[in-house]
XYZ file of C-alpha atoms in Angstrom:
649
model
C 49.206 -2.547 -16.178
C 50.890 -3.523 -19.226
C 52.492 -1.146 -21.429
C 49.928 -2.363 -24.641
C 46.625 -1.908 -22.236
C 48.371 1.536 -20.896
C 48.255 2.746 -24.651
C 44.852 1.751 -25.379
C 43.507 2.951 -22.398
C 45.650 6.079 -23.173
C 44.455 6.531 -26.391
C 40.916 6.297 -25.079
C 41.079 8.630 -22.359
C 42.182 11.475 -25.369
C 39.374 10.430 -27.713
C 37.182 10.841 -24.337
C 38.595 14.147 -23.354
C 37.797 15.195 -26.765
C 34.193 14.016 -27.164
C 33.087 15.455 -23.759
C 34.141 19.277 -24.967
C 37.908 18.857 -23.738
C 39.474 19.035 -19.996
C 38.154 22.769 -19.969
C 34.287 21.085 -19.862
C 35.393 18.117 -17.390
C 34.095 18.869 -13.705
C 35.085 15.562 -11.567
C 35.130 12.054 -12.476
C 34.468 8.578 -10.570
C 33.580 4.845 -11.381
C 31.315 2.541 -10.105
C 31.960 -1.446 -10.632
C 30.696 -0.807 -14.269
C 30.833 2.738 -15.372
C 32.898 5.799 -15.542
C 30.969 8.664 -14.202
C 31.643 12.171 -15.211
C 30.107 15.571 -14.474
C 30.428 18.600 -16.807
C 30.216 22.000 -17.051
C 28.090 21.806 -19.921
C 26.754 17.976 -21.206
C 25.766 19.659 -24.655
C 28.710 19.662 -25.269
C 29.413 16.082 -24.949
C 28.897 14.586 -28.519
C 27.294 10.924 -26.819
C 26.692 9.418 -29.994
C 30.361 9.482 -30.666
C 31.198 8.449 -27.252
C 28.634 5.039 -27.984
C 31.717 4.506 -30.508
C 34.698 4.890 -28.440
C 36.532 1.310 -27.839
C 35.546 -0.729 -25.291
C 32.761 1.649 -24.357
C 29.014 -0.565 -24.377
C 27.075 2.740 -23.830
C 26.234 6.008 -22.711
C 23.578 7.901 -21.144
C 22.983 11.015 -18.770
C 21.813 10.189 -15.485
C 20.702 13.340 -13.691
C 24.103 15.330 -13.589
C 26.603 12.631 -14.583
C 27.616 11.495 -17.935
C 28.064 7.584 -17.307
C 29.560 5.342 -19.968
C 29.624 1.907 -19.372
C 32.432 -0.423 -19.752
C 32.266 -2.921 -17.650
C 33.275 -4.732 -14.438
C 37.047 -4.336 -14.043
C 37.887 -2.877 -16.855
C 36.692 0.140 -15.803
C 39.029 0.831 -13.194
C 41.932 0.623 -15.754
C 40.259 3.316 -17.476
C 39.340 5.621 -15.054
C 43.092 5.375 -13.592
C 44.091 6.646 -16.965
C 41.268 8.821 -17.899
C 41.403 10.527 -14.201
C 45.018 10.508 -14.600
C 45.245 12.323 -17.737
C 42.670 15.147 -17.137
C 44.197 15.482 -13.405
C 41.499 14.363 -11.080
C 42.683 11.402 -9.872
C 41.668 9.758 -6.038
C 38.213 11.192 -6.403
C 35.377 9.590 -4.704
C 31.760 8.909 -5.813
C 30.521 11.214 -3.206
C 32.713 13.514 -4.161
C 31.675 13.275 -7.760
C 27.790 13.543 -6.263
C 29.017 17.160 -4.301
C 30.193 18.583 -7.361
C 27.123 17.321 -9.231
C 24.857 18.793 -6.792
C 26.187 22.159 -6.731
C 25.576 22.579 -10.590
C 22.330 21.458 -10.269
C 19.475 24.948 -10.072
C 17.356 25.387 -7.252
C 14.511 23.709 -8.821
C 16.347 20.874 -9.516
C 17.664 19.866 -6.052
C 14.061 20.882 -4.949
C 12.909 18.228 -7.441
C 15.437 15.435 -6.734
C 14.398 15.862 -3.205
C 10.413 15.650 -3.514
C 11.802 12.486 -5.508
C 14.076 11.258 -2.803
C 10.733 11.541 -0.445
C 8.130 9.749 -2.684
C 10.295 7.076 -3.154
C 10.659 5.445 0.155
C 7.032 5.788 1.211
C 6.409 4.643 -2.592
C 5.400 1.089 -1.584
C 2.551 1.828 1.006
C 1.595 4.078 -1.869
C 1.290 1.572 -4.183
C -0.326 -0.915 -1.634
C -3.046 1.717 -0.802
C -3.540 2.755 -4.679
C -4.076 -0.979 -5.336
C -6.100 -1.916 -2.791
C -8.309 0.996 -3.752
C -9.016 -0.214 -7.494
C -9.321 -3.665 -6.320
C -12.069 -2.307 -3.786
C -13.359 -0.977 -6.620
C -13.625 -3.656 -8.781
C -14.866 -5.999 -6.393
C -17.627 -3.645 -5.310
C -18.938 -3.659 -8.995
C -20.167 -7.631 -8.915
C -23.182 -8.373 -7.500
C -22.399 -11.926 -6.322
C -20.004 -9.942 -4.057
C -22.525 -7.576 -2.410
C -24.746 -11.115 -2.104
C -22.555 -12.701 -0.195
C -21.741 -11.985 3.174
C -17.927 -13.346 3.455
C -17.182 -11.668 -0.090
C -18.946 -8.146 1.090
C -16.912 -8.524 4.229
C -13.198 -9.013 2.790
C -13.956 -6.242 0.330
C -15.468 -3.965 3.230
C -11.792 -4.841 4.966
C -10.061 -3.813 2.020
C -11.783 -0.741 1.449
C -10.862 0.209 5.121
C -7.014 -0.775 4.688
C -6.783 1.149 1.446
C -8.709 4.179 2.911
C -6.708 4.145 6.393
C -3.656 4.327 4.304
C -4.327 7.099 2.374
C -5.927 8.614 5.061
C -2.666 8.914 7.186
C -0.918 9.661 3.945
C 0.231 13.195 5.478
C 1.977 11.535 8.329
C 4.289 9.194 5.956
C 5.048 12.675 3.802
C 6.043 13.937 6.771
C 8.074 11.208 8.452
C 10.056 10.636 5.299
C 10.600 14.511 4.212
C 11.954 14.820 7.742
C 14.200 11.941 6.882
C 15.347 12.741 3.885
C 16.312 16.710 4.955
C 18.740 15.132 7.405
C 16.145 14.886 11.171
C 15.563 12.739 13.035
C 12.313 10.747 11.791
C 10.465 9.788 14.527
C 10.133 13.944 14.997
C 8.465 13.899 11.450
C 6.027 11.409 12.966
C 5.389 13.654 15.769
C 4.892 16.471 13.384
C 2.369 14.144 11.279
C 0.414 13.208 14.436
C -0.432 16.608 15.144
C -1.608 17.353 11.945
C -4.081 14.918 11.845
C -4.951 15.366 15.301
C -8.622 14.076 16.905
C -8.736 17.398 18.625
C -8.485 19.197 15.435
C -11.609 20.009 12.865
C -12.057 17.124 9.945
C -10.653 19.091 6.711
C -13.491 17.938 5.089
C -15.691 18.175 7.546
C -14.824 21.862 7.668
C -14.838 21.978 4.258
C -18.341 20.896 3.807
C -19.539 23.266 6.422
C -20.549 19.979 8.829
C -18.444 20.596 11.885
C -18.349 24.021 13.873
C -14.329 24.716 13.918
C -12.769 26.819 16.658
C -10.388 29.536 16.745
C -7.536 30.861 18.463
C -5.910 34.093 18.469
C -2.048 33.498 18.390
C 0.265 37.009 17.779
C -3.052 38.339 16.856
C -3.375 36.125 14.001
C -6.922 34.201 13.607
C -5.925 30.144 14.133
C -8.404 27.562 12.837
C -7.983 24.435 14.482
C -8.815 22.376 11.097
C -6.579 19.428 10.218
C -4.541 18.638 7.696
C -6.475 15.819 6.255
C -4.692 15.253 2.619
C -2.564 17.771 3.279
C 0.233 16.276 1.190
C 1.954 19.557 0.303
C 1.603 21.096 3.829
C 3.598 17.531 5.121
C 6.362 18.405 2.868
C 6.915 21.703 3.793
C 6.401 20.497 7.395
C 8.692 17.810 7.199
C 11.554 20.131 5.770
C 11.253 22.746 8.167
C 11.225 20.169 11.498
C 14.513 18.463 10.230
C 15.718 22.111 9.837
C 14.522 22.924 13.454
C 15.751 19.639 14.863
C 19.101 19.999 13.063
C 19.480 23.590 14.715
C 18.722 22.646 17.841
C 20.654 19.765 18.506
C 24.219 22.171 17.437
C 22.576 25.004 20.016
C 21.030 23.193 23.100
C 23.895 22.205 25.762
C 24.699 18.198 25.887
C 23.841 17.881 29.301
C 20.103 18.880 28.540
C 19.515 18.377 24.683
C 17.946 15.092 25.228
C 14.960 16.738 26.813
C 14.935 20.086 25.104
C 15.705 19.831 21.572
C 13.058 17.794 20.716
C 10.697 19.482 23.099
C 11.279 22.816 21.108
C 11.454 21.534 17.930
C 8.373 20.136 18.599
C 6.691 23.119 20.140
C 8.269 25.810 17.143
C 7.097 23.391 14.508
C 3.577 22.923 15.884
C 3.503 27.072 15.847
C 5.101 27.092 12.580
C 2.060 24.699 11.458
C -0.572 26.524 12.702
C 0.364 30.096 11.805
C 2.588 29.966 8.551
C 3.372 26.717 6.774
C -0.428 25.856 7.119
C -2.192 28.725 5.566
C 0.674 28.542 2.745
C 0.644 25.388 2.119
C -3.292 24.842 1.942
C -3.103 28.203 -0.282
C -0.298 26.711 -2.909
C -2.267 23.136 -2.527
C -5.577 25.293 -3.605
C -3.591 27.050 -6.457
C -2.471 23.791 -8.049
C -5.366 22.037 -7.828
C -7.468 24.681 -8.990
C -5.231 25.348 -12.764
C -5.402 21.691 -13.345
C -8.508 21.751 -13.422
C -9.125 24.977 -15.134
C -6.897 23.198 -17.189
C -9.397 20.490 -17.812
C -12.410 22.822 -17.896
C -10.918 25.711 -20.040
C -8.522 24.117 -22.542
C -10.436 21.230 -22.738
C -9.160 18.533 -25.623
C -6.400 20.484 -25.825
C -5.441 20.747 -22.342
C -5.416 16.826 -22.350
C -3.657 15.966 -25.540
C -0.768 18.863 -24.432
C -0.486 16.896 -20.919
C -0.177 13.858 -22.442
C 1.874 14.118 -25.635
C 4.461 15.795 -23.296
C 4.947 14.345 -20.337
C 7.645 12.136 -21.043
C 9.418 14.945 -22.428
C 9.299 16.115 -18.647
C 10.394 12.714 -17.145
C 13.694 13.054 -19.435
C 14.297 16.063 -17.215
C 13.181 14.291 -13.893
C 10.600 16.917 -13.065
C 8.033 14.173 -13.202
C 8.619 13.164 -9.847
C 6.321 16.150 -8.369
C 3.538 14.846 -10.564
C 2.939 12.220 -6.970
C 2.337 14.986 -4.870
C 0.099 17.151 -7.319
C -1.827 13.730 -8.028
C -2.273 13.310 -4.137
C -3.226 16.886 -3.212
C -6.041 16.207 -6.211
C -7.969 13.285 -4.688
C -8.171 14.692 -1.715
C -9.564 17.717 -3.162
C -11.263 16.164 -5.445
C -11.590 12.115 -5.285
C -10.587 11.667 -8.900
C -7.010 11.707 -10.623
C -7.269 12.641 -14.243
C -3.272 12.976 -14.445
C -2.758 9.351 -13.771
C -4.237 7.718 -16.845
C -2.762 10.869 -18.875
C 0.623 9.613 -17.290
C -0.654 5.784 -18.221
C -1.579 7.171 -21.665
C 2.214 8.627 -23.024
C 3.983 5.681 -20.903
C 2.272 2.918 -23.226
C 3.152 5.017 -26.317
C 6.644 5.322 -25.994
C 5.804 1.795 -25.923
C 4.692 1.649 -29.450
C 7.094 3.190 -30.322
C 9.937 1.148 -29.452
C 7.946 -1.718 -31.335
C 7.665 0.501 -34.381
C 11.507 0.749 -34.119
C 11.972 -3.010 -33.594
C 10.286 -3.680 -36.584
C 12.279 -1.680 -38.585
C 15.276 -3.176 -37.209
C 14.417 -6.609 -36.717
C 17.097 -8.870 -38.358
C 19.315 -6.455 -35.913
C 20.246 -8.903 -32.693
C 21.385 -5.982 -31.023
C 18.497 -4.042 -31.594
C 16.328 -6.803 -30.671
C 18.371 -7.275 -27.133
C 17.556 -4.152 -26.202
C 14.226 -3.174 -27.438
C 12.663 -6.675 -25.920
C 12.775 -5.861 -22.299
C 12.303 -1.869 -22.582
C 9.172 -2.615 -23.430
C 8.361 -5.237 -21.445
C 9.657 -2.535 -18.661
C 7.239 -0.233 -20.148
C 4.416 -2.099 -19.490
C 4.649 -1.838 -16.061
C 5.241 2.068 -15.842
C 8.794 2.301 -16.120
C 9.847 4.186 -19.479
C 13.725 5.082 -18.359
C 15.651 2.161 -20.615
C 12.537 2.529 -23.525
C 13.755 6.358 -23.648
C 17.355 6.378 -22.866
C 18.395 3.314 -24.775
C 15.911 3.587 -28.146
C 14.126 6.462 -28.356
C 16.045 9.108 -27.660
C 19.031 7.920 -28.332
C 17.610 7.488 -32.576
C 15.542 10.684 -31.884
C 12.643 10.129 -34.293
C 10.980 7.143 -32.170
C 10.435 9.788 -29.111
C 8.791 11.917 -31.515
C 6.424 8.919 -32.641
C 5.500 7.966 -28.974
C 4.482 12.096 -27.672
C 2.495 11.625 -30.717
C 0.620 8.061 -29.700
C 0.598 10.150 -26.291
C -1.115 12.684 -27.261
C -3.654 10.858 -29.824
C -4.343 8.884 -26.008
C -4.797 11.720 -24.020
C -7.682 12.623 -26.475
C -9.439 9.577 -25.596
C -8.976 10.371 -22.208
C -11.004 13.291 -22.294
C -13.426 12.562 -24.090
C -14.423 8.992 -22.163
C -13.770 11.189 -18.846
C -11.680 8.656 -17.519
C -9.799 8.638 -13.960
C -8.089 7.143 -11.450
C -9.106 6.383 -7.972
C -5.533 6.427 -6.912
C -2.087 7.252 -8.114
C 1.777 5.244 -8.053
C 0.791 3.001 -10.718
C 0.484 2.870 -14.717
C -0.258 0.912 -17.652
C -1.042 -3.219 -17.103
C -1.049 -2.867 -12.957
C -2.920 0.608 -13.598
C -5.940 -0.597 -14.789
C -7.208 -1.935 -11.328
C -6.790 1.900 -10.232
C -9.210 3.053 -13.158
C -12.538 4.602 -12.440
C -14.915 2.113 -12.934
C -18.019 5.029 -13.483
C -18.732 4.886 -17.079
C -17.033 1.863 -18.536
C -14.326 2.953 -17.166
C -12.019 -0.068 -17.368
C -13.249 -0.238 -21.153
C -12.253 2.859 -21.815
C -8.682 2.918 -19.819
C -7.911 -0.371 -22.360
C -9.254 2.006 -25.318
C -6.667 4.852 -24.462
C -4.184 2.764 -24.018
C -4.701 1.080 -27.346
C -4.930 4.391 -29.500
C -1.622 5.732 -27.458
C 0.263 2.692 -28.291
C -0.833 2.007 -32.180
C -0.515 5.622 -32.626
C 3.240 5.694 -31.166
C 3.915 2.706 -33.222
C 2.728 3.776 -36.343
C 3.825 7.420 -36.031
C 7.519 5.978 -35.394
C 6.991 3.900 -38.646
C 6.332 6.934 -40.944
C 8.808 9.119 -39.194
C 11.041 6.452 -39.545
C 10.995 6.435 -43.642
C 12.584 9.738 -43.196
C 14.407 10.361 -40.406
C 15.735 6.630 -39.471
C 19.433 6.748 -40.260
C 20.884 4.017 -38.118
C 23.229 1.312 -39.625
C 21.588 -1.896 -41.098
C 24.380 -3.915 -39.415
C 26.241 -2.931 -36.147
C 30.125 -4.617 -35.887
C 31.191 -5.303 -32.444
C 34.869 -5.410 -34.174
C 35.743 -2.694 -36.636
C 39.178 -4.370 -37.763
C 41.258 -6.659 -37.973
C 43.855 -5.219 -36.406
C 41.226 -4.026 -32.909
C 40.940 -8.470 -32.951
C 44.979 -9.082 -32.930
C 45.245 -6.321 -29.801
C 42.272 -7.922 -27.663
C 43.769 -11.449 -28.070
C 47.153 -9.530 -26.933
C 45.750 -8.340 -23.608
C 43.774 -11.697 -23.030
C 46.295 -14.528 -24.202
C 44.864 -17.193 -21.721
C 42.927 -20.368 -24.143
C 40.610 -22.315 -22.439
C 39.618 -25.772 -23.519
C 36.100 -25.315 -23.522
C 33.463 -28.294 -22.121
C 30.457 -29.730 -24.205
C 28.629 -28.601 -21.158
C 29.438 -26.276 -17.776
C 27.148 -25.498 -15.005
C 26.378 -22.809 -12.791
C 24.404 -22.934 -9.843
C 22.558 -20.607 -7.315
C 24.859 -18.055 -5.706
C 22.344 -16.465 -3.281
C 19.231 -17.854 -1.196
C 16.044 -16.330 -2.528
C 13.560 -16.014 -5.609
C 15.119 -16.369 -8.660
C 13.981 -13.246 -11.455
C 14.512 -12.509 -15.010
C 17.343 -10.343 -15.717
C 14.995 -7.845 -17.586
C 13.115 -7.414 -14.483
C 16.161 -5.698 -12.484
C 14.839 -2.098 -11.726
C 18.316 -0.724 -13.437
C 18.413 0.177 -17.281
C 21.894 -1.331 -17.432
C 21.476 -4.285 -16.260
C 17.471 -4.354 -17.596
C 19.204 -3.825 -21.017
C 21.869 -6.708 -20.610
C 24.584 -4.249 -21.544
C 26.826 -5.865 -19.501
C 25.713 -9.674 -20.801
C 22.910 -12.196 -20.132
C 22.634 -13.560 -17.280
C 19.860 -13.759 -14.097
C 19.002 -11.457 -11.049
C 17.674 -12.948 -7.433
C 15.699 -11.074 -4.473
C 17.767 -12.294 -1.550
C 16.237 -13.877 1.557
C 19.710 -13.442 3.262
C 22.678 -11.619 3.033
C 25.230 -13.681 1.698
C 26.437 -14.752 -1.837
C 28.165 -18.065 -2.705
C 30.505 -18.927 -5.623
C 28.234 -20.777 -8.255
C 30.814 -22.933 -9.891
C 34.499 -24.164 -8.744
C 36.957 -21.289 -10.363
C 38.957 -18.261 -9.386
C 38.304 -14.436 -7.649
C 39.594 -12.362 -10.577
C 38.918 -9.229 -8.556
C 36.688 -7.808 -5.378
C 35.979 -4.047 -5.962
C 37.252 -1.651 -3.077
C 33.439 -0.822 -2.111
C 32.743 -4.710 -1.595
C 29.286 -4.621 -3.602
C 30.717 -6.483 -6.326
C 32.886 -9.486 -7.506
C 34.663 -11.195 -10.354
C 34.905 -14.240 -10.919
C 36.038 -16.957 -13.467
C 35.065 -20.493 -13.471
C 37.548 -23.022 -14.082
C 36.817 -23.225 -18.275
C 37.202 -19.360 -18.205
C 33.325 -18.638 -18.426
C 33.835 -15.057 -16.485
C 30.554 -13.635 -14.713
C 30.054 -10.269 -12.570
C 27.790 -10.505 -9.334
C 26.634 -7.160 -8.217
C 24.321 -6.929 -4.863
C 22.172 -3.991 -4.980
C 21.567 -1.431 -7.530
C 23.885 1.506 -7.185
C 25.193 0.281 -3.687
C 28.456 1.776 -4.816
C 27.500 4.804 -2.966
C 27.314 2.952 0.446
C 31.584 2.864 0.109
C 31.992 -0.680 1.659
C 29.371 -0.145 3.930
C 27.431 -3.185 5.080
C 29.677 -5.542 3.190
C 32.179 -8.027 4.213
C 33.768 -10.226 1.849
C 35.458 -13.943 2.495
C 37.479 -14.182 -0.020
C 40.319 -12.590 -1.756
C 41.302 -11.685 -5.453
C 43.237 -14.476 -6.936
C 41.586 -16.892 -4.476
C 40.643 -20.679 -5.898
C 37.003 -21.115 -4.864
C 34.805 -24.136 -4.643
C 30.833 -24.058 -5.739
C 29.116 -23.208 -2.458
C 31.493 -20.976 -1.254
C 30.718 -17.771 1.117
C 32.044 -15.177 -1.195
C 30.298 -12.101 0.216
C 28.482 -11.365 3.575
C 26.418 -7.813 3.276
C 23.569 -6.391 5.735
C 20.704 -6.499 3.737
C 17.882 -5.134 5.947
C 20.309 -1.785 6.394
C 21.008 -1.883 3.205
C 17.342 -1.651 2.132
C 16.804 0.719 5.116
C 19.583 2.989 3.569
C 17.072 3.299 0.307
C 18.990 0.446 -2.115
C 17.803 -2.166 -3.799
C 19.141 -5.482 -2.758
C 18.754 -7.464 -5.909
C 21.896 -9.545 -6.878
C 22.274 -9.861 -10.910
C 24.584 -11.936 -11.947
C 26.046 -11.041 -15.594
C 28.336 -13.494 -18.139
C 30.461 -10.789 -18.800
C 32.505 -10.430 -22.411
C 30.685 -14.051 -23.543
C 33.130 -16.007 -26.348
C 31.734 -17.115 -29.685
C 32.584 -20.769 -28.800
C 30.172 -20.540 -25.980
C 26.210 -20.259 -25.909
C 24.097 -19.643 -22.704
C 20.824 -21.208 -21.298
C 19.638 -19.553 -18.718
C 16.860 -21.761 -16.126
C 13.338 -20.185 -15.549
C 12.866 -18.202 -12.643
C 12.228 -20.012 -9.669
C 13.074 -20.125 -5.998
C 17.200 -20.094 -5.763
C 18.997 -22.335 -3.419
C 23.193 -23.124 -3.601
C 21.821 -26.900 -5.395
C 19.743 -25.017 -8.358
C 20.781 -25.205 -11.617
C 20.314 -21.633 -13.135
C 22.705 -21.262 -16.219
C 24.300 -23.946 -18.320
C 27.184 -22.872 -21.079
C 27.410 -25.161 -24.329
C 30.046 -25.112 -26.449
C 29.255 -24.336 -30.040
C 28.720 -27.086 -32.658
């Protein structure tokens, strides 16, 4: 490192120290290919709108624990060398930036992040079931479908696939909570099995007073052999305790017998366990829930609704939202209706509005434009994290607009009486979910329509009084900040009337706003495109030059031949895997030919390991000669054109 980069990066790292609440406040710190991760003793201390200002920084959020600013592939690691160096934490790891952020989370906190943890990798059979349900649904309404005898047939079919899913609902909870707390799954399987067990009493059933149910006497305690028949909460207690039991058992039971035994006890204790304890609890706490919501819904009424509504995105800024999937299961099975999905649905679509209430205040602002575009395009499909994080909190009074719009929805709500059949899914792919009893597809299009003009024109009115960002945002305060870039990057390139870039990975092709990450979502780190890889391996995409491979493989720089430099990241937050699964082909300073095997990586254990496999690639720090065209999606080969660069007339 030079000595001019050492004393920017120097100078940073003190106007860092300082805007986080000083080395006293500073935890750990890490980087990933991107951002510089830090965990503090206390984030309100951190003043992040100063930190948006810092040089070279693109951004800043919070992300659970960690304070993450973003400044991009490779420089980064100059700046965490210095930063780490100067506050004294230097050779730190990500997982050991993850230990230290897990020990100051609460207990309710790491009991949230791990009902999240669970829900999320049983999330897409979720999703399959909920949708199959509403299409059921929808398909059931038509006459010409009951009429005809193929139609009534494939819709029976699906009815059957979406009921048999949710049906053995219970034993995914309980296979991945088993997972997740560190057992071995296929004992969480077990553990589901019996609790939906033929030889055990239909919950309903027994519920509805239809089936005689018998009991034992264990210990002296009275044993109903019901089962556990939407017993969502009950699965992940269950599913806790048995990788606790396996866990034990496997440190105490001698090697020579522990493949028989351990899992023979841990499967006897956590069948008692079920039966005598975790079930009556669980059923009891399951009951409890269940029952205030809807007190909730009976006894506050409009209120009740508007609350729910006009809040809950408050509560997914503090991640607690993630036990709103098991409260929303346990209530259709109690009750076969979800009232707290279109609620959900309701404040999603008006944090919506009011990021287009921002936008239009802001419109001549590129910047501004660039990132309010694809949060809400993200919005409309349920996912509110870069809408929040990078507009509406971040200028305060648009958040304030959208709980509004949510709660002016939730209203509507009520009063149309409108639910879900399902749960996992919001806004535009919500609406095949929606109770169809009562107009009910009219109505969900009616809330949604009141939640998102009222975010938007709540934002609008707050904004005459509260709005008090820039008209104009400079990327380059000075003259002076100009001269020092050029210093550190000397090199001129003659630049082409036209460059290509081709496909780099085998698979479908996606729009860069469409990658599941708010960073790259956001284009924060440039424009660029994202694919869904059919294989694991990446290939250069133009002839050019390996600037630099990052120590945990998952990412790679490179430069074409005119200079044009692009990032390729595979996966989303793969940084945590350390290397694992990856093996490159090429080194840094290698000359590279279009084509080229850059990067192997094992993408089914990848995916199995909980990561997203989706490769962006990003034309990092883009020159004013240059502009970009970037091809339509489509389906990605080595041969397929997918950017061209143009120089500037």
């Amino acid at each position: 490192m030079d000595a001019n980069k050492r004393q920017r990066y120097e100078k940073i790292s003190i106007e860092l120290t300082k805007l986080v609440g000083g080395k006293d406040n500073i935890q750990g710190v890490a980087h990933c290919a991107t951002r510089l991760r830090i965990v503090l003793k206390d984030n309100d201390l951190a003043d992040l709108k100063a930190i948006e200002d810092v040089d070279l920084a693109k951004g800043v959020f919070v992300a659970g624990d960690q304070v993450q600013i973003i400044f991009g592939a490779g420089l980064v690691n100059d700046v965490y060398e210095v930063f780490a160096e100067h506050n004294n934490m230097k050779n730190m790891s990500l997982s050991d930036l993850k230990t230290v952020a897990n020990k100051k989370m609460n207990p309710l906190q790491r009991i949230i992040k791990a009902l999240s943890d669970v829900f999320v990798d049983i999330m897409p059979g979720i999703l399959a079931a909920a949708l199959l349900t509403g299409l059921s649904g929808v398909l059931g309404n038509f006459d010409f479908v009951k009429a005809n005898e193929t139609l009534f047939g494939i819709n029976k079919l699906i009815n059957i696939s979406s009921g048999a899913i949710f049906g053995f609902l219970p034993l995914a909870v309980a296979y991945s909570a088993c997972k997740r707390f560190g057992g071995r799954p296929i004992l969480g399987i077990v553990i589901g099995c019996i609790m939906l067990s033929d030889s055990l009493a239909n919950a309903y059933a027994a519920a509805q007073g239809t089936v005689e149910v018998t009991v034992l006497h264990i210990f002296g305690l009275g044993v109903k052999l019901v089962g556990f028949q939407g017993g969502i909460i009950v699965a992940l207690l269950m599913g806790f305790v048995t990788a606790k039991l396996d866990l034990f058992f496997e440190k105490k039971v001698p090697e020579v017998i522990r493949l028989l035994i351990s899992p023979l006890l841990t499967t006897l204790v956590g069948a008692l366990l079920l039966f005598t304890i975790i079930g009556p609890v669980g059923r009891g706490l399951s009951s409890g829930i269940t029952n205030a919501l809807v007190w909730m819904t009976q006894n506050l009424g409009v209120v009740g609704y508007a609350v729910f509504s006009g809040l809950q995105q408050l509560v997914v800024i503090t991640g607690l939202h993630h036990i709103f999937g098991a409260i929303e299961a346990q209530l259709l099975a109690d009750t076969g209706r979800n009232f707290i999905n279109p609620l959900m649905s309701v404040a999603i679509i008006a944090q919506g509005g009011a990021v287009l209430g921002y936008l239009i205040m802001h419109r001549n602002n590129a910047k501004t434009k660039e990132l309010c575009i694809p949060s809400f395009v993200s919005v409309l499909f349920g996912i509110t994290e870069p809408a929040l994080f990078g507009i509406n909190l971040r200028y305060r009074f648009p958040i304030i607009g959208g709980c509004i719009g949510g709660a002016l929805g939730g209203i509507i709500v009520y009063l149309t009486n409108l639910a879900a059949l399902g749960f996992g899914t919001t806004v535009l792919p919500g609406i095949a979910l929606a109770d169809p009893t009562g107009n009910g597809y009219v109505n969900y299009v009616i809330a949604h329509a009141v939640a998102i003009a009222g975010g938007f024109i709540m934002t609008l009115v707050l904004g005459k009084f509260m709005d008090k960002t820039p008209v104009t945002e400079t990327v380059v305060s000075s003259t002076a900040q100009t001269e020092q870039i050029q210093q550190i990057e000397p090199i001129v390139f003659d630049i082409p009337d036209k460059e290509e870039f081709f496909g780099y990975a085998k698979g479908q092709m996606i729009a860069m706003e469409d990658v599941k990450d708010e960073t790259f979502a956001n284009k924060i780190l440039g424009d660029g495109v994202a694919v869904i890889p059919e294989e694991g391996k990446v290939y250069a995409p133009a002839d050019g030059r390996i600037i630099s491979i990052f120590d945990t493989k998952h990412a790679i720089c490179f430069s074409s031949n005119c200079g044009t430099e692009i990032l390729i990241h595979i996966g989303v937050d793969t940084v945590n895997l350390q290397g694992k699964y990856f093996t490159p082909h090429v080194n840094t300073g290698d000359i590279v030919k279009k084509g080229q095997l850059l990067i192997e990586f094992d993408k089914e254990n990848i995916q199995k390991a909980g990561y997203d496999t989706v490769i962006p690639m990003m034309f990092t720090d883009f020159p004013d000669g240059k502009t970009l065209e970037v091809s339509k999606p489509c389906n990605m080969t080595v041969d397929t054109n997918i950017a061209n660069v143009y120089k500037k007339a």
